[in-house]
Amino acid sequence: MENTGKFQIEAMDLENAGNVSSFIKKTLINKGIAKNIIKRVSIAVYEAEINVVIHSYGGWCTYMIDDDKIRVVFEDTGPGIEDIEQAIQPGFSTANTQAIYYGFGAGMGLMNIKNASDTFNLTSSPKGTILDIVINFN
Ligand SMILES: Nc1ncnc2c1ncn2[C@@H]1O[C@H](COP(=O)(O)OP(=O)(O)O)[C@@H](O)[C@H]1O
Ligand SMILES: [Mg+2]
């Protein structure tokens, strides 16, 4: 089982949205990581993956697992988040009608990612957004 990997995430590819988080979840199950930890990782990684799909021009997810934690970094190529504080507020969303049709856009994603993570770093410019999260295994 690999301890690191990198995946491309395509903009508005709703058919494959969720594949990265499923893969990481399976990897952690195979490693015997505790269920409550896997649940937090799954929530955070799923929400972050969906955000790259529905809000960005596309990007990548890199994960790194070691003995006591997982770090997951999402980077995309824009258009960025104008006001990060506002974006994290529960209920704030700029999701388009197609994303809403597919059930996304509740505006809870970033707050849920932040709450599920032990370390949460979000930086953004018009050139892209970087979300860097760590979840400890104990
Ligand atoms: N990768 C991203 N690129 C650009 N904007 C983003 C990205 N991730 C989040 N956002 C912005 O932050 C807002 C809040 O995100 P989130 O809390 O996940 O809610 P939702 O995805 O339901 O809109 C989004 O509506 C969007 O405006
Ligand atoms: Mg979201």
PDB file of C-alpha atoms and ligand atoms in Angstrom:
ATOM      1  CA  MET A   1       0.000   0.000   0.000  1.00  0.00           C
ATOM      2  CA  GLU A   2       1.542   3.280  -1.124  1.00  0.00           C
ATOM      3  CA  ASN A   3       2.148   5.976   1.490  1.00  0.00           C
ATOM      4  CA  THR A   4       1.980   8.770  -1.012  1.00  0.00           C
ATOM      5  CA  GLY A   5       0.188   9.570  -4.241  1.00  0.00           C
ATOM      6  CA  LYS A   6      -0.880  12.362  -6.541  1.00  0.00           C
ATOM      7  CA  PHE A   7      -4.136  12.598  -8.499  1.00  0.00           C
ATOM      8  CA  GLN A   8      -5.393  15.016 -11.093  1.00  0.00           C
ATOM      9  CA  ILE A   9      -8.863  16.454 -10.505  1.00  0.00           C
ATOM     10  CA  GLU A  10     -10.756  17.832 -13.509  1.00  0.00           C
ATOM     11  CA  ALA A  11     -13.043  20.844 -13.325  1.00  0.00           C
ATOM     12  CA  MET A  12     -16.768  19.950 -13.380  1.00  0.00           C
ATOM     13  CA  ASP A  13     -15.997  16.214 -13.771  1.00  0.00           C
ATOM     14  CA  LEU A  14     -18.938  15.264 -11.557  1.00  0.00           C
ATOM     15  CA  GLU A  15     -18.791  11.631 -12.717  1.00  0.00           C
ATOM     16  CA  ASN A  16     -15.396  11.079 -11.047  1.00  0.00           C
ATOM     17  CA  ALA A  17     -15.914  13.487  -8.144  1.00  0.00           C
ATOM     18  CA  GLY A  18     -15.309  11.515  -4.972  1.00  0.00           C
ATOM     19  CA  ASN A  19     -12.864   8.984  -6.456  1.00  0.00           C
ATOM     20  CA  VAL A  20      -9.831  10.492  -4.732  1.00  0.00           C
ATOM     21  CA  SER A  21     -11.485  10.518  -1.314  1.00  0.00           C
ATOM     22  CA  SER A  22     -12.687   6.907  -1.824  1.00  0.00           C
ATOM     23  CA  PHE A  23      -9.150   5.812  -2.709  1.00  0.00           C
ATOM     24  CA  ILE A  24      -7.623   7.498   0.337  1.00  0.00           C
ATOM     25  CA  LYS A  25     -10.339   6.047   2.573  1.00  0.00           C
ATOM     26  CA  LYS A  26      -9.631   2.495   1.279  1.00  0.00           C
ATOM     27  CA  THR A  27      -5.913   3.043   1.788  1.00  0.00           C
ATOM     28  CA  LEU A  28      -6.464   4.006   5.438  1.00  0.00           C
ATOM     29  CA  ILE A  29      -8.834   1.049   6.023  1.00  0.00           C
ATOM     30  CA  ASN A  30      -6.146  -1.303   4.676  1.00  0.00           C
ATOM     31  CA  LYS A  31      -3.650   0.257   7.060  1.00  0.00           C
ATOM     32  CA  GLY A  32      -5.926  -0.422  10.014  1.00  0.00           C
ATOM     33  CA  ILE A  33      -6.406   3.220  10.979  1.00  0.00           C
ATOM     34  CA  ALA A  34      -9.173   3.842  13.560  1.00  0.00           C
ATOM     35  CA  LYS A  35     -12.697   4.311  12.199  1.00  0.00           C
ATOM     36  CA  ASN A  36     -13.277   7.720  13.797  1.00  0.00           C
ATOM     37  CA  ILE A  37     -10.058   9.028  12.232  1.00  0.00           C
ATOM     38  CA  ILE A  38     -10.971   7.623   8.812  1.00  0.00           C
ATOM     39  CA  LYS A  39     -14.366   9.315   9.080  1.00  0.00           C
ATOM     40  CA  ARG A  40     -12.719  12.710   9.652  1.00  0.00           C
ATOM     41  CA  VAL A  41     -10.240  12.215   6.799  1.00  0.00           C
ATOM     42  CA  SER A  42     -13.048  11.107   4.465  1.00  0.00           C
ATOM     43  CA  ILE A  43     -15.196  14.153   5.242  1.00  0.00           C
ATOM     44  CA  ALA A  44     -12.320  16.586   4.796  1.00  0.00           C
ATOM     45  CA  VAL A  45     -10.892  15.042   1.639  1.00  0.00           C
ATOM     46  CA  TYR A  46     -14.307  14.574   0.013  1.00  0.00           C
ATOM     47  CA  GLU A  47     -15.337  18.192   0.614  1.00  0.00           C
ATOM     48  CA  ALA A  48     -11.979  19.479  -0.627  1.00  0.00           C
ATOM     49  CA  GLU A  49     -12.103  17.283  -3.729  1.00  0.00           C
ATOM     50  CA  ILE A  50     -15.633  18.476  -4.557  1.00  0.00           C
ATOM     51  CA  ASN A  51     -14.512  22.080  -4.148  1.00  0.00           C
ATOM     52  CA  VAL A  52     -11.760  21.611  -6.739  1.00  0.00           C
ATOM     53  CA  VAL A  53     -14.302  19.989  -9.092  1.00  0.00           C
ATOM     54  CA  ILE A  54     -17.112  22.543  -8.762  1.00  0.00           C
ATOM     55  CA  HIS A  55     -15.283  25.796  -7.959  1.00  0.00           C
ATOM     56  CA  SER A  56     -11.888  25.629  -9.699  1.00  0.00           C
ATOM     57  CA  TYR A  57     -10.357  25.261 -13.150  1.00  0.00           C
ATOM     58  CA  GLY A  58      -9.002  21.876 -12.018  1.00  0.00           C
ATOM     59  CA  GLY A  59      -6.009  20.769 -10.018  1.00  0.00           C
ATOM     60  CA  TRP A  60      -4.287  18.047  -8.034  1.00  0.00           C
ATOM     61  CA  CYS A  61      -4.478  16.225  -4.763  1.00  0.00           C
ATOM     62  CA  THR A  62      -1.345  14.886  -3.074  1.00  0.00           C
ATOM     63  CA  TYR A  63      -1.490  12.715   0.031  1.00  0.00           C
ATOM     64  CA  MET A  64       1.311  11.637   2.350  1.00  0.00           C
ATOM     65  CA  ILE A  65       0.804   9.069   5.078  1.00  0.00           C
ATOM     66  CA  ASP A  66       3.276   8.401   7.854  1.00  0.00           C
ATOM     67  CA  ASP A  67       3.117   6.523  11.164  1.00  0.00           C
ATOM     68  CA  ASP A  68       1.154   9.154  13.063  1.00  0.00           C
ATOM     69  CA  LYS A  69      -0.668  11.341  10.524  1.00  0.00           C
ATOM     70  CA  ILE A  70      -1.932  11.969   7.033  1.00  0.00           C
ATOM     71  CA  ARG A  71      -1.284  15.201   5.176  1.00  0.00           C
ATOM     72  CA  VAL A  72      -3.365  16.040   2.120  1.00  0.00           C
ATOM     73  CA  VAL A  73      -2.685  18.991  -0.170  1.00  0.00           C
ATOM     74  CA  PHE A  74      -5.124  20.256  -2.803  1.00  0.00           C
ATOM     75  CA  GLU A  75      -3.863  22.756  -5.346  1.00  0.00           C
ATOM     76  CA  ASP A  76      -5.714  24.203  -8.293  1.00  0.00           C
ATOM     77  CA  THR A  77      -5.111  26.687 -11.089  1.00  0.00           C
ATOM     78  CA  GLY A  78      -7.698  29.326 -10.172  1.00  0.00           C
ATOM     79  CA  PRO A  79      -9.827  31.410 -10.090  1.00  0.00           C
ATOM     80  CA  GLY A  80      -9.107  31.567  -6.360  1.00  0.00           C
ATOM     81  CA  ILE A  81     -11.180  32.562  -3.360  1.00  0.00           C
ATOM     82  CA  GLU A  82     -11.778  36.297  -3.035  1.00  0.00           C
ATOM     83  CA  ASP A  83     -12.377  36.401   0.720  1.00  0.00           C
ATOM     84  CA  ILE A  84     -11.270  33.310   2.652  1.00  0.00           C
ATOM     85  CA  GLU A  85     -12.900  34.357   5.958  1.00  0.00           C
ATOM     86  CA  GLN A  86     -16.232  34.782   4.194  1.00  0.00           C
ATOM     87  CA  ALA A  87     -15.823  31.505   2.256  1.00  0.00           C
ATOM     88  CA  ILE A  88     -15.358  29.534   5.485  1.00  0.00           C
ATOM     89  CA  GLN A  89     -18.588  30.924   7.012  1.00  0.00           C
ATOM     90  CA  PRO A  90     -21.301  28.227   7.171  1.00  0.00           C
ATOM     91  CA  GLY A  91     -23.829  28.710   4.374  1.00  0.00           C
ATOM     92  CA  PHE A  92     -21.661  30.877   2.122  1.00  0.00           C
ATOM     93  CA  SER A  93     -21.580  29.451  -1.399  1.00  0.00           C
ATOM     94  CA  THR A  94     -21.010  30.599  -4.964  1.00  0.00           C
ATOM     95  CA  ALA A  95     -21.881  27.167  -6.418  1.00  0.00           C
ATOM     96  CA  ASN A  96     -23.409  27.385  -9.908  1.00  0.00           C
ATOM     97  CA  THR A  97     -26.801  25.965 -10.890  1.00  0.00           C
ATOM     98  CA  GLN A  98     -25.335  22.712 -12.246  1.00  0.00           C
ATOM     99  CA  ALA A  99     -23.450  22.020  -9.019  1.00  0.00           C
ATOM    100  CA  ILE A 100     -26.598  22.800  -7.015  1.00  0.00           C
ATOM    101  CA  TYR A 101     -28.606  20.446  -9.274  1.00  0.00           C
ATOM    102  CA  TYR A 102     -26.180  17.645  -8.301  1.00  0.00           C
ATOM    103  CA  GLY A 103     -26.711  18.414  -4.630  1.00  0.00           C
ATOM    104  CA  PHE A 104     -23.603  20.485  -3.927  1.00  0.00           C
ATOM    105  CA  GLY A 105     -23.418  24.062  -2.712  1.00  0.00           C
ATOM    106  CA  ALA A 106     -24.694  23.922   0.878  1.00  0.00           C
ATOM    107  CA  GLY A 107     -21.787  26.134   1.892  1.00  0.00           C
ATOM    108  CA  MET A 108     -20.645  23.824   4.699  1.00  0.00           C
ATOM    109  CA  GLY A 109     -17.579  22.287   3.052  1.00  0.00           C
ATOM    110  CA  LEU A 110     -14.751  24.532   4.246  1.00  0.00           C
ATOM    111  CA  MET A 111     -16.144  24.687   7.803  1.00  0.00           C
ATOM    112  CA  ASN A 112     -16.426  20.889   7.876  1.00  0.00           C
ATOM    113  CA  ILE A 113     -12.874  20.513   6.529  1.00  0.00           C
ATOM    114  CA  LYS A 114     -11.572  22.908   9.166  1.00  0.00           C
ATOM    115  CA  ASN A 115     -13.411  21.103  11.982  1.00  0.00           C
ATOM    116  CA  ALA A 116     -12.268  17.657  10.797  1.00  0.00           C
ATOM    117  CA  SER A 117      -8.598  18.656  10.526  1.00  0.00           C
ATOM    118  CA  ASP A 118      -5.872  19.039  13.148  1.00  0.00           C
ATOM    119  CA  THR A 119      -4.005  21.479  10.907  1.00  0.00           C
ATOM    120  CA  PHE A 120      -5.833  23.598   8.317  1.00  0.00           C
ATOM    121  CA  ASN A 121      -4.042  25.977   5.954  1.00  0.00           C
ATOM    122  CA  LEU A 122      -5.911  27.693   3.139  1.00  0.00           C
ATOM    123  CA  THR A 123      -4.233  30.211   0.855  1.00  0.00           C
ATOM    124  CA  SER A 124      -5.570  31.625  -2.373  1.00  0.00           C
ATOM    125  CA  SER A 125      -4.923  34.049  -5.206  1.00  0.00           C
ATOM    126  CA  PRO A 126      -6.462  34.395  -8.678  1.00  0.00           C
ATOM    127  CA  LYS A 127      -3.744  31.963  -9.845  1.00  0.00           C
ATOM    128  CA  GLY A 128      -5.020  29.238  -7.585  1.00  0.00           C
ATOM    129  CA  THR A 129      -5.958  27.900  -4.194  1.00  0.00           C
ATOM    130  CA  ILE A 130      -3.870  25.677  -1.924  1.00  0.00           C
ATOM    131  CA  LEU A 131      -5.527  23.740   0.880  1.00  0.00           C
ATOM    132  CA  ASP A 132      -3.080  21.899   3.131  1.00  0.00           C
ATOM    133  CA  ILE A 133      -4.553  19.748   5.903  1.00  0.00           C
ATOM    134  CA  VAL A 134      -3.170  17.284   8.443  1.00  0.00           C
ATOM    135  CA  ILE A 135      -5.110  14.742  10.492  1.00  0.00           C
ATOM    136  CA  ASN A 136      -3.285  12.990  13.315  1.00  0.00           C
ATOM    137  CA  PHE A 137      -3.887   9.294  13.930  1.00  0.00           C
ATOM    138  CA  ASN A 138      -3.841   9.653  17.710  1.00  0.00           C
TER     139      ASN A 138
HETATM  140  N1  LIG B   1     -10.911  25.462  -4.728  1.00  0.00           N
HETATM  141  C1  LIG B   1     -11.702  26.544  -4.732  1.00  0.00           C
HETATM  142  N2  LIG B   1     -11.552  27.473  -5.716  1.00  0.00           N
HETATM  143  C2  LIG B   1     -12.333  28.583  -5.742  1.00  0.00           C
HETATM  144  N3  LIG B   1     -13.285  28.855  -4.834  1.00  0.00           N
HETATM  145  C3  LIG B   1     -13.469  27.967  -3.832  1.00  0.00           C
HETATM  146  C4  LIG B   1     -12.701  26.776  -3.728  1.00  0.00           C
HETATM  147  N4  LIG B   1     -13.102  26.115  -2.618  1.00  0.00           N
HETATM  148  C5  LIG B   1     -14.073  26.853  -2.072  1.00  0.00           C
HETATM  149  N5  LIG B   1     -14.302  27.981  -2.793  1.00  0.00           N
HETATM  150  C6  LIG B   1     -15.254  29.081  -2.484  1.00  0.00           C
HETATM  151  O1  LIG B   1     -15.644  28.973  -1.121  1.00  0.00           O
HETATM  152  C7  LIG B   1     -17.064  28.834  -1.044  1.00  0.00           C
HETATM  153  C8  LIG B   1     -17.445  27.971   0.157  1.00  0.00           C
HETATM  154  O2  LIG B   1     -16.977  26.634  -0.022  1.00  0.00           O
HETATM  155  P1  LIG B   1     -17.708  25.470   0.766  1.00  0.00           P
HETATM  156  O3  LIG B   1     -17.757  25.845   2.211  1.00  0.00           O
HETATM  157  O4  LIG B   1     -17.073  24.179   0.427  1.00  0.00           O
HETATM  158  O5  LIG B   1     -19.201  25.529   0.222  1.00  0.00           O
HETATM  159  P2  LIG B   1     -19.804  25.038  -1.191  1.00  0.00           P
HETATM  160  O6  LIG B   1     -18.775  24.183  -1.871  1.00  0.00           O
HETATM  161  O7  LIG B   1     -21.010  24.252  -0.795  1.00  0.00           O
HETATM  162  O8  LIG B   1     -20.109  26.276  -1.969  1.00  0.00           O
HETATM  163  C9  LIG B   1     -17.469  28.269  -2.390  1.00  0.00           C
HETATM  164  O9  LIG B   1     -18.821  28.487  -2.708  1.00  0.00           O
HETATM  165  C10 LIG B   1     -16.518  29.020  -3.311  1.00  0.00           C
HETATM  166  O10 LIG B   1     -16.966  30.350  -3.518  1.00  0.00           O
HETATM  167 MG    MG B   2     -17.739  22.778  -0.924  1.00  0.00          MG
END
